[in-house]
C-alpha cells in the first residue's frame, strides 16, 4: 500500500493550490516508481478512496522524507550494484591477467627448460670439442717430438755425410796429387828412358852384350 497525502479537513473550502500540490506529490511518487522499476523493484500503488480503515496516512513532510529515503536507498543500491559490477569486471580482468601471466610463466618456464637443454647440449659439444682438441694437441705434440727427433737424426747424418764428403774430397785431392806425381815421374822416366835408348842407339855394338 502506498501513502497518500492528507486530505484537507474543510471539504467545503476549494483549493486549487492543494490540488496542485497533490498532483505534484503524485508525480513525485510516480517518478519514484519509475526509479524502483528501473532497478527491478515493484512499484508502489496510489490509493484513491475515502475508506481509511486499512490505510496508514503520512503527513506531507513524512511523505517527502520517505520519497527522499527511497530515492537515496535506490541510488545507494544502484551505486552498490555499479560497484559490484565494477568489482566483478575488475576480478574478471584480474583473472584474465592472472591466466595470461600463468600462460606467460609457463611459456617462460618451457623456454627456460628448452634453453637449459640447449645449454647442456652446447656444454656436451664443447666438452667433446675440448677432448678432441686436446687429443689433437697431444697428437701434434707427439708428432712434433718425433719430427724434432728425426730432425736431430738427420742433422747428425748430414754432419756425418758432410764430414765423409770432406774426407772424400781430401782423399780425391790427395789421389789427384799422387796421380800428378806419378804421371810426372812416369813422364820423367819415359824421358830418361828415351834418352838412354837414344844414347844406346848411338853407340856401336862391339861386344855380344851390346848386341843383346
mmCIF file of C-alpha atoms in Angstrom:
data_model
loop_
_atom_site.group_PDB
_atom_site.id
_atom_site.type_symbol
_atom_site.label_atom_id
_atom_site.label_comp_id
_atom_site.label_asym_id
_atom_site.label_seq_id
_atom_site.Cartn_x
_atom_site.Cartn_y
_atom_site.Cartn_z
ATOM 1 C CA UNK A 1 0.000 0.000 0.000
ATOM 2 C CA UNK A 2 1.136 3.469 -0.797
ATOM 3 C CA UNK A 3 0.816 6.525 1.482
ATOM 4 C CA UNK A 4 -1.247 9.377 0.171
ATOM 5 C CA UNK A 5 -1.171 12.986 1.079
ATOM 6 C CA UNK A 6 -3.572 14.005 3.850
ATOM 7 C CA UNK A 7 -6.868 15.487 2.663
ATOM 8 C CA UNK A 8 -7.942 18.918 3.832
ATOM 9 C CA UNK A 9 -10.197 18.955 6.898
ATOM 10 C CA UNK A 10 -12.552 21.506 5.451
ATOM 11 C CA UNK A 11 -14.035 19.930 2.299
ATOM 12 C CA UNK A 12 -16.115 22.964 1.616
ATOM 13 C CA UNK A 13 -13.095 25.187 1.113
ATOM 14 C CA UNK A 14 -11.940 24.955 -2.566
ATOM 15 C CA UNK A 15 -8.234 24.915 -3.023
ATOM 16 C CA UNK A 16 -6.564 24.785 -6.380
ATOM 17 C CA UNK A 17 -3.288 25.107 -4.581
ATOM 18 C CA UNK A 18 -3.877 21.898 -2.620
ATOM 19 C CA UNK A 19 -4.920 20.097 -5.769
ATOM 20 C CA UNK A 20 -1.763 21.224 -7.480
ATOM 21 C CA UNK A 21 0.371 20.093 -4.542
ATOM 22 C CA UNK A 22 -1.386 16.728 -4.565
ATOM 23 C CA UNK A 23 -0.750 16.289 -8.264
ATOM 24 C CA UNK A 24 2.874 17.283 -7.773
ATOM 25 C CA UNK A 25 3.264 14.785 -4.942
ATOM 26 C CA UNK A 26 1.654 12.060 -7.029
ATOM 27 C CA UNK A 27 4.038 12.909 -9.852
ATOM 28 C CA UNK A 28 6.970 12.611 -7.456
ATOM 29 C CA UNK A 29 5.726 9.200 -6.324
ATOM 30 C CA UNK A 30 5.364 8.163 -9.951
ATOM 31 C CA UNK A 31 8.987 9.165 -10.561
ATOM 32 C CA UNK A 32 9.954 7.086 -7.529
ATOM 33 C CA UNK A 33 8.024 4.147 -9.043
ATOM 34 C CA UNK A 34 9.893 4.582 -12.313
ATOM 35 C CA UNK A 35 13.176 4.570 -10.406
ATOM 36 C CA UNK A 36 12.138 1.448 -8.488
ATOM 37 C CA UNK A 37 11.124 -0.415 -11.655
ATOM 38 C CA UNK A 38 14.380 0.587 -13.363
ATOM 39 C CA UNK A 39 16.171 -1.316 -10.615
ATOM 40 C CA UNK A 40 13.909 -4.350 -10.770
ATOM 41 C CA UNK A 41 11.740 -3.439 -7.779
ATOM 42 C CA UNK A 42 7.955 -3.449 -7.598
ATOM 43 C CA UNK A 43 6.275 -0.037 -7.791
ATOM 44 C CA UNK A 44 4.073 1.455 -5.124
ATOM 45 C CA UNK A 45 0.391 1.997 -5.835
ATOM 46 C CA UNK A 46 -1.518 5.179 -5.242
ATOM 47 C CA UNK A 47 -4.744 4.605 -3.336
ATOM 48 C CA UNK A 48 -7.638 6.910 -4.065
ATOM 49 C CA UNK A 49 -10.503 6.136 -1.742
ATOM 50 C CA UNK A 50 -12.201 7.625 1.273
ATOM 51 C CA UNK A 51 -12.140 4.447 3.371
ATOM 52 C CA UNK A 52 -9.095 4.927 5.553
ATOM 53 C CA UNK A 53 -9.642 1.909 7.754
ATOM 54 C CA UNK A 54 -6.794 -0.206 6.311
ATOM 55 C CA UNK A 55 -4.530 2.719 5.451
ATOM 56 C CA UNK A 56 -1.733 4.457 7.255
ATOM 57 C CA UNK A 57 -1.615 8.141 6.472
ATOM 58 C CA UNK A 58 1.630 10.111 6.482
ATOM 59 C CA UNK A 59 1.772 13.820 6.651
ATOM 60 C CA UNK A 60 3.303 15.748 3.784
ATOM 61 C CA UNK A 61 6.702 16.123 5.438
ATOM 62 C CA UNK A 62 6.937 12.423 6.304
ATOM 63 C CA UNK A 63 5.879 11.509 2.788
ATOM 64 C CA UNK A 64 8.589 13.760 1.376
ATOM 65 C CA UNK A 65 11.203 12.252 3.690
ATOM 66 C CA UNK A 66 10.071 8.778 2.670
ATOM 67 C CA UNK A 67 10.469 9.651 -1.000
ATOM 68 C CA UNK A 68 13.904 11.070 -0.315
ATOM 69 C CA UNK A 69 14.868 7.982 1.664
ATOM 70 C CA UNK A 70 13.600 5.677 -1.069
ATOM 71 C CA UNK A 71 15.443 7.696 -3.672
ATOM 72 C CA UNK A 72 18.636 7.617 -1.619
ATOM 73 C CA UNK A 73 18.167 3.900 -0.983
ATOM 74 C CA UNK A 74 17.665 3.188 -4.671
ATOM 75 C CA UNK A 75 20.625 5.391 -5.595
ATOM 76 C CA UNK A 76 22.764 3.668 -2.980
ATOM 77 C CA UNK A 77 21.601 0.303 -4.257
ATOM 78 C CA UNK A 78 22.432 1.403 -7.788
ATOM 79 C CA UNK A 79 25.813 2.650 -6.648
ATOM 80 C CA UNK A 80 26.484 -0.632 -4.867
ATOM 81 C CA UNK A 81 25.353 -2.587 -7.917
ATOM 82 C CA UNK A 82 27.675 -0.498 -10.067
ATOM 83 C CA UNK A 83 30.441 -1.096 -7.563
ATOM 84 C CA UNK A 84 29.685 -4.818 -7.567
ATOM 85 C CA UNK A 85 29.692 -4.816 -11.365
ATOM 86 C CA UNK A 86 32.981 -2.938 -11.389
ATOM 87 C CA UNK A 87 34.385 -5.406 -8.873
ATOM 88 C CA UNK A 88 33.153 -8.303 -10.996
ATOM 89 C CA UNK A 89 34.719 -6.766 -14.093
ATOM 90 C CA UNK A 90 37.901 -5.988 -12.174
ATOM 91 C CA UNK A 91 38.038 -9.530 -10.808
ATOM 92 C CA UNK A 92 37.436 -10.919 -14.270
ATOM 93 C CA UNK A 93 40.178 -8.698 -15.627
ATOM 94 C CA UNK A 94 42.456 -9.850 -12.817
ATOM 95 C CA UNK A 95 41.560 -13.474 -13.604
ATOM 96 C CA UNK A 96 42.347 -12.853 -17.258
ATOM 97 C CA UNK A 97 45.619 -11.156 -16.330
ATOM 98 C CA UNK A 98 46.417 -13.991 -13.923
ATOM 99 C CA UNK A 99 45.681 -16.548 -16.626
ATOM 100 C CA UNK A 100 47.803 -14.559 -19.064
ATOM 101 C CA UNK A 101 50.653 -14.303 -16.558
ATOM 102 C CA UNK A 102 50.352 -18.023 -15.790
ATOM 103 C CA UNK A 103 50.479 -18.738 -19.502
ATOM 104 C CA UNK A 104 53.473 -16.440 -19.864
ATOM 105 C CA UNK A 105 55.116 -18.033 -16.847
ATOM 106 C CA UNK A 106 54.500 -21.483 -18.330
ATOM 107 C CA UNK A 107 55.927 -20.318 -21.649
ATOM 108 C CA UNK A 108 58.915 -18.772 -19.882
ATOM 109 C CA UNK A 109 59.425 -21.965 -17.905
ATOM 110 C CA UNK A 110 59.218 -24.034 -21.078
ATOM 111 C CA UNK A 111 61.611 -21.637 -22.792
ATOM 112 C CA UNK A 112 63.938 -21.828 -19.791
ATOM 113 C CA UNK A 113 63.810 -25.634 -19.962
ATOM 114 C CA UNK A 114 64.481 -25.526 -23.700
ATOM 115 C CA UNK A 115 67.384 -23.126 -23.181
ATOM 116 C CA UNK A 116 68.716 -25.327 -20.389
ATOM 117 C CA UNK A 117 68.586 -28.353 -22.686
ATOM 118 C CA UNK A 118 70.295 -26.349 -25.420
ATOM 119 C CA UNK A 119 72.929 -25.219 -22.919
ATOM 120 C CA UNK A 120 73.505 -28.783 -21.769
ATOM 121 C CA UNK A 121 73.832 -29.848 -25.395
ATOM 122 C CA UNK A 122 76.265 -26.998 -26.048
ATOM 123 C CA UNK A 123 78.250 -27.894 -22.927
ATOM 124 C CA UNK A 124 78.400 -31.507 -24.077
ATOM 125 C CA UNK A 125 79.505 -30.429 -27.551
ATOM 126 C CA UNK A 126 82.100 -28.088 -26.056
ATOM 127 C CA UNK A 127 83.361 -30.957 -23.906
ATOM 128 C CA UNK A 128 83.638 -33.166 -26.976
ATOM 129 C CA UNK A 129 85.442 -30.414 -28.881
ATOM 130 C CA UNK A 130 87.783 -29.833 -25.939
ATOM 131 C CA UNK A 131 88.578 -33.543 -25.747
ATOM 132 C CA UNK A 132 89.055 -33.688 -29.492
ATOM 133 C CA UNK A 133 91.215 -30.570 -29.407
ATOM 134 C CA UNK A 134 93.236 -31.997 -26.508
ATOM 135 C CA UNK A 135 93.730 -35.284 -28.333
ATOM 136 C CA UNK A 136 94.701 -33.415 -31.484
ATOM 137 C CA UNK A 137 97.105 -31.241 -29.499
ATOM 138 C CA UNK A 138 98.664 -34.321 -27.881
ATOM 139 C CA UNK A 139 98.939 -35.993 -31.270
ATOM 140 C CA UNK A 140 100.517 -32.890 -32.769
ATOM 141 C CA UNK A 141 102.852 -32.582 -29.788
ATOM 142 C CA UNK A 142 103.947 -36.190 -30.224
ATOM 143 C CA UNK A 143 104.347 -35.613 -33.941
ATOM 144 C CA UNK A 144 106.424 -32.509 -33.251
ATOM 145 C CA UNK A 145 108.608 -34.511 -30.877
ATOM 146 C CA UNK A 146 109.018 -37.242 -33.496
ATOM 147 C CA UNK A 147 109.863 -34.663 -36.152
ATOM 148 C CA UNK A 148 112.343 -32.966 -33.820
ATOM 149 C CA UNK A 149 113.907 -36.318 -33.074
ATOM 150 C CA UNK A 150 114.019 -37.137 -36.774
ATOM 151 C CA UNK A 151 115.482 -33.696 -37.440
ATOM 152 C CA UNK A 152 118.250 -34.298 -34.943
ATOM 153 C CA UNK A 153 118.933 -37.697 -36.500
ATOM 154 C CA UNK A 154 119.025 -36.160 -39.973
ATOM 155 C CA UNK A 155 121.290 -33.391 -38.730
ATOM 156 C CA UNK A 156 123.665 -35.972 -37.268
ATOM 157 C CA UNK A 157 123.574 -37.942 -40.514
ATOM 158 C CA UNK A 158 124.044 -34.760 -42.509
ATOM 159 C CA UNK A 159 127.061 -33.803 -40.421
ATOM 160 C CA UNK A 160 128.383 -37.339 -40.825
ATOM 161 C CA UNK A 161 127.960 -37.220 -44.603
ATOM 162 C CA UNK A 162 129.428 -33.729 -44.750
ATOM 163 C CA UNK A 163 132.435 -34.964 -42.833
ATOM 164 C CA UNK A 164 132.643 -38.040 -45.018
ATOM 165 C CA UNK A 165 132.322 -35.899 -48.166
ATOM 166 C CA UNK A 166 135.077 -33.628 -46.868
ATOM 167 C CA UNK A 167 137.246 -36.651 -46.198
ATOM 168 C CA UNK A 168 136.455 -37.990 -49.660
ATOM 169 C CA UNK A 169 137.295 -34.623 -51.198
ATOM 170 C CA UNK A 170 140.569 -34.633 -49.290
ATOM 171 C CA UNK A 171 141.231 -38.207 -50.430
ATOM 172 C CA UNK A 172 140.405 -37.276 -54.035
ATOM 173 C CA UNK A 173 142.697 -34.247 -53.818
ATOM 174 C CA UNK A 174 145.442 -36.423 -52.348
ATOM 175 C CA UNK A 175 144.906 -39.047 -55.045
ATOM 176 C CA UNK A 176 144.936 -36.365 -57.733
ATOM 177 C CA UNK A 177 148.205 -35.068 -56.365
ATOM 178 C CA UNK A 178 149.555 -38.614 -56.253
ATOM 179 C CA UNK A 179 148.379 -39.184 -59.830
ATOM 180 C CA UNK A 180 150.061 -35.986 -60.917
ATOM 181 C CA UNK A 181 153.221 -37.017 -59.118
ATOM 182 C CA UNK A 182 153.142 -40.493 -60.630
ATOM 183 C CA UNK A 183 152.340 -39.026 -64.022
ATOM 184 C CA UNK A 184 155.267 -36.660 -63.741
ATOM 185 C CA UNK A 185 157.511 -39.488 -62.558
ATOM 186 C CA UNK A 186 156.273 -41.591 -65.468
ATOM 187 C CA UNK A 187 156.927 -38.750 -67.861
ATOM 188 C CA UNK A 188 160.354 -38.240 -66.347
ATOM 189 C CA UNK A 189 161.030 -41.988 -66.575
ATOM 190 C CA UNK A 190 159.935 -42.036 -70.218
ATOM 191 C CA UNK A 191 162.119 -39.060 -70.978
ATOM 192 C CA UNK A 192 165.044 -40.715 -69.205
ATOM 193 C CA UNK A 193 164.298 -43.987 -70.946
ATOM 194 C CA UNK A 194 164.173 -42.257 -74.307
ATOM 195 C CA UNK A 195 167.428 -40.546 -73.596
ATOM 196 C CA UNK A 196 169.030 -43.812 -72.576
ATOM 197 C CA UNK A 197 167.568 -45.525 -75.609
ATOM 198 C CA UNK A 198 168.778 -42.764 -77.862
ATOM 199 C CA UNK A 199 172.128 -42.935 -76.253
ATOM 200 C CA UNK A 200 172.320 -46.665 -76.690
ATOM 201 C CA UNK A 201 171.225 -46.352 -80.259
ATOM 202 C CA UNK A 202 174.138 -44.062 -80.955
ATOM 203 C CA UNK A 203 176.645 -46.495 -79.530
ATOM 204 C CA UNK A 204 178.252 -49.040 -81.897
ATOM 205 C CA UNK A 205 177.916 -52.597 -80.667
ATOM 206 C CA UNK A 206 181.346 -54.065 -80.017
ATOM 207 C CA UNK A 207 180.554 -56.915 -77.814
ATOM 208 C CA UNK A 208 177.999 -59.663 -77.638
ATOM 209 C CA UNK A 209 176.454 -57.926 -74.668
ATOM 210 C CA UNK A 210 175.874 -54.785 -76.656
ATOM 211 C CA UNK A 211 174.178 -56.766 -79.409
ATOM 212 C CA UNK A 212 171.908 -58.273 -76.936
#
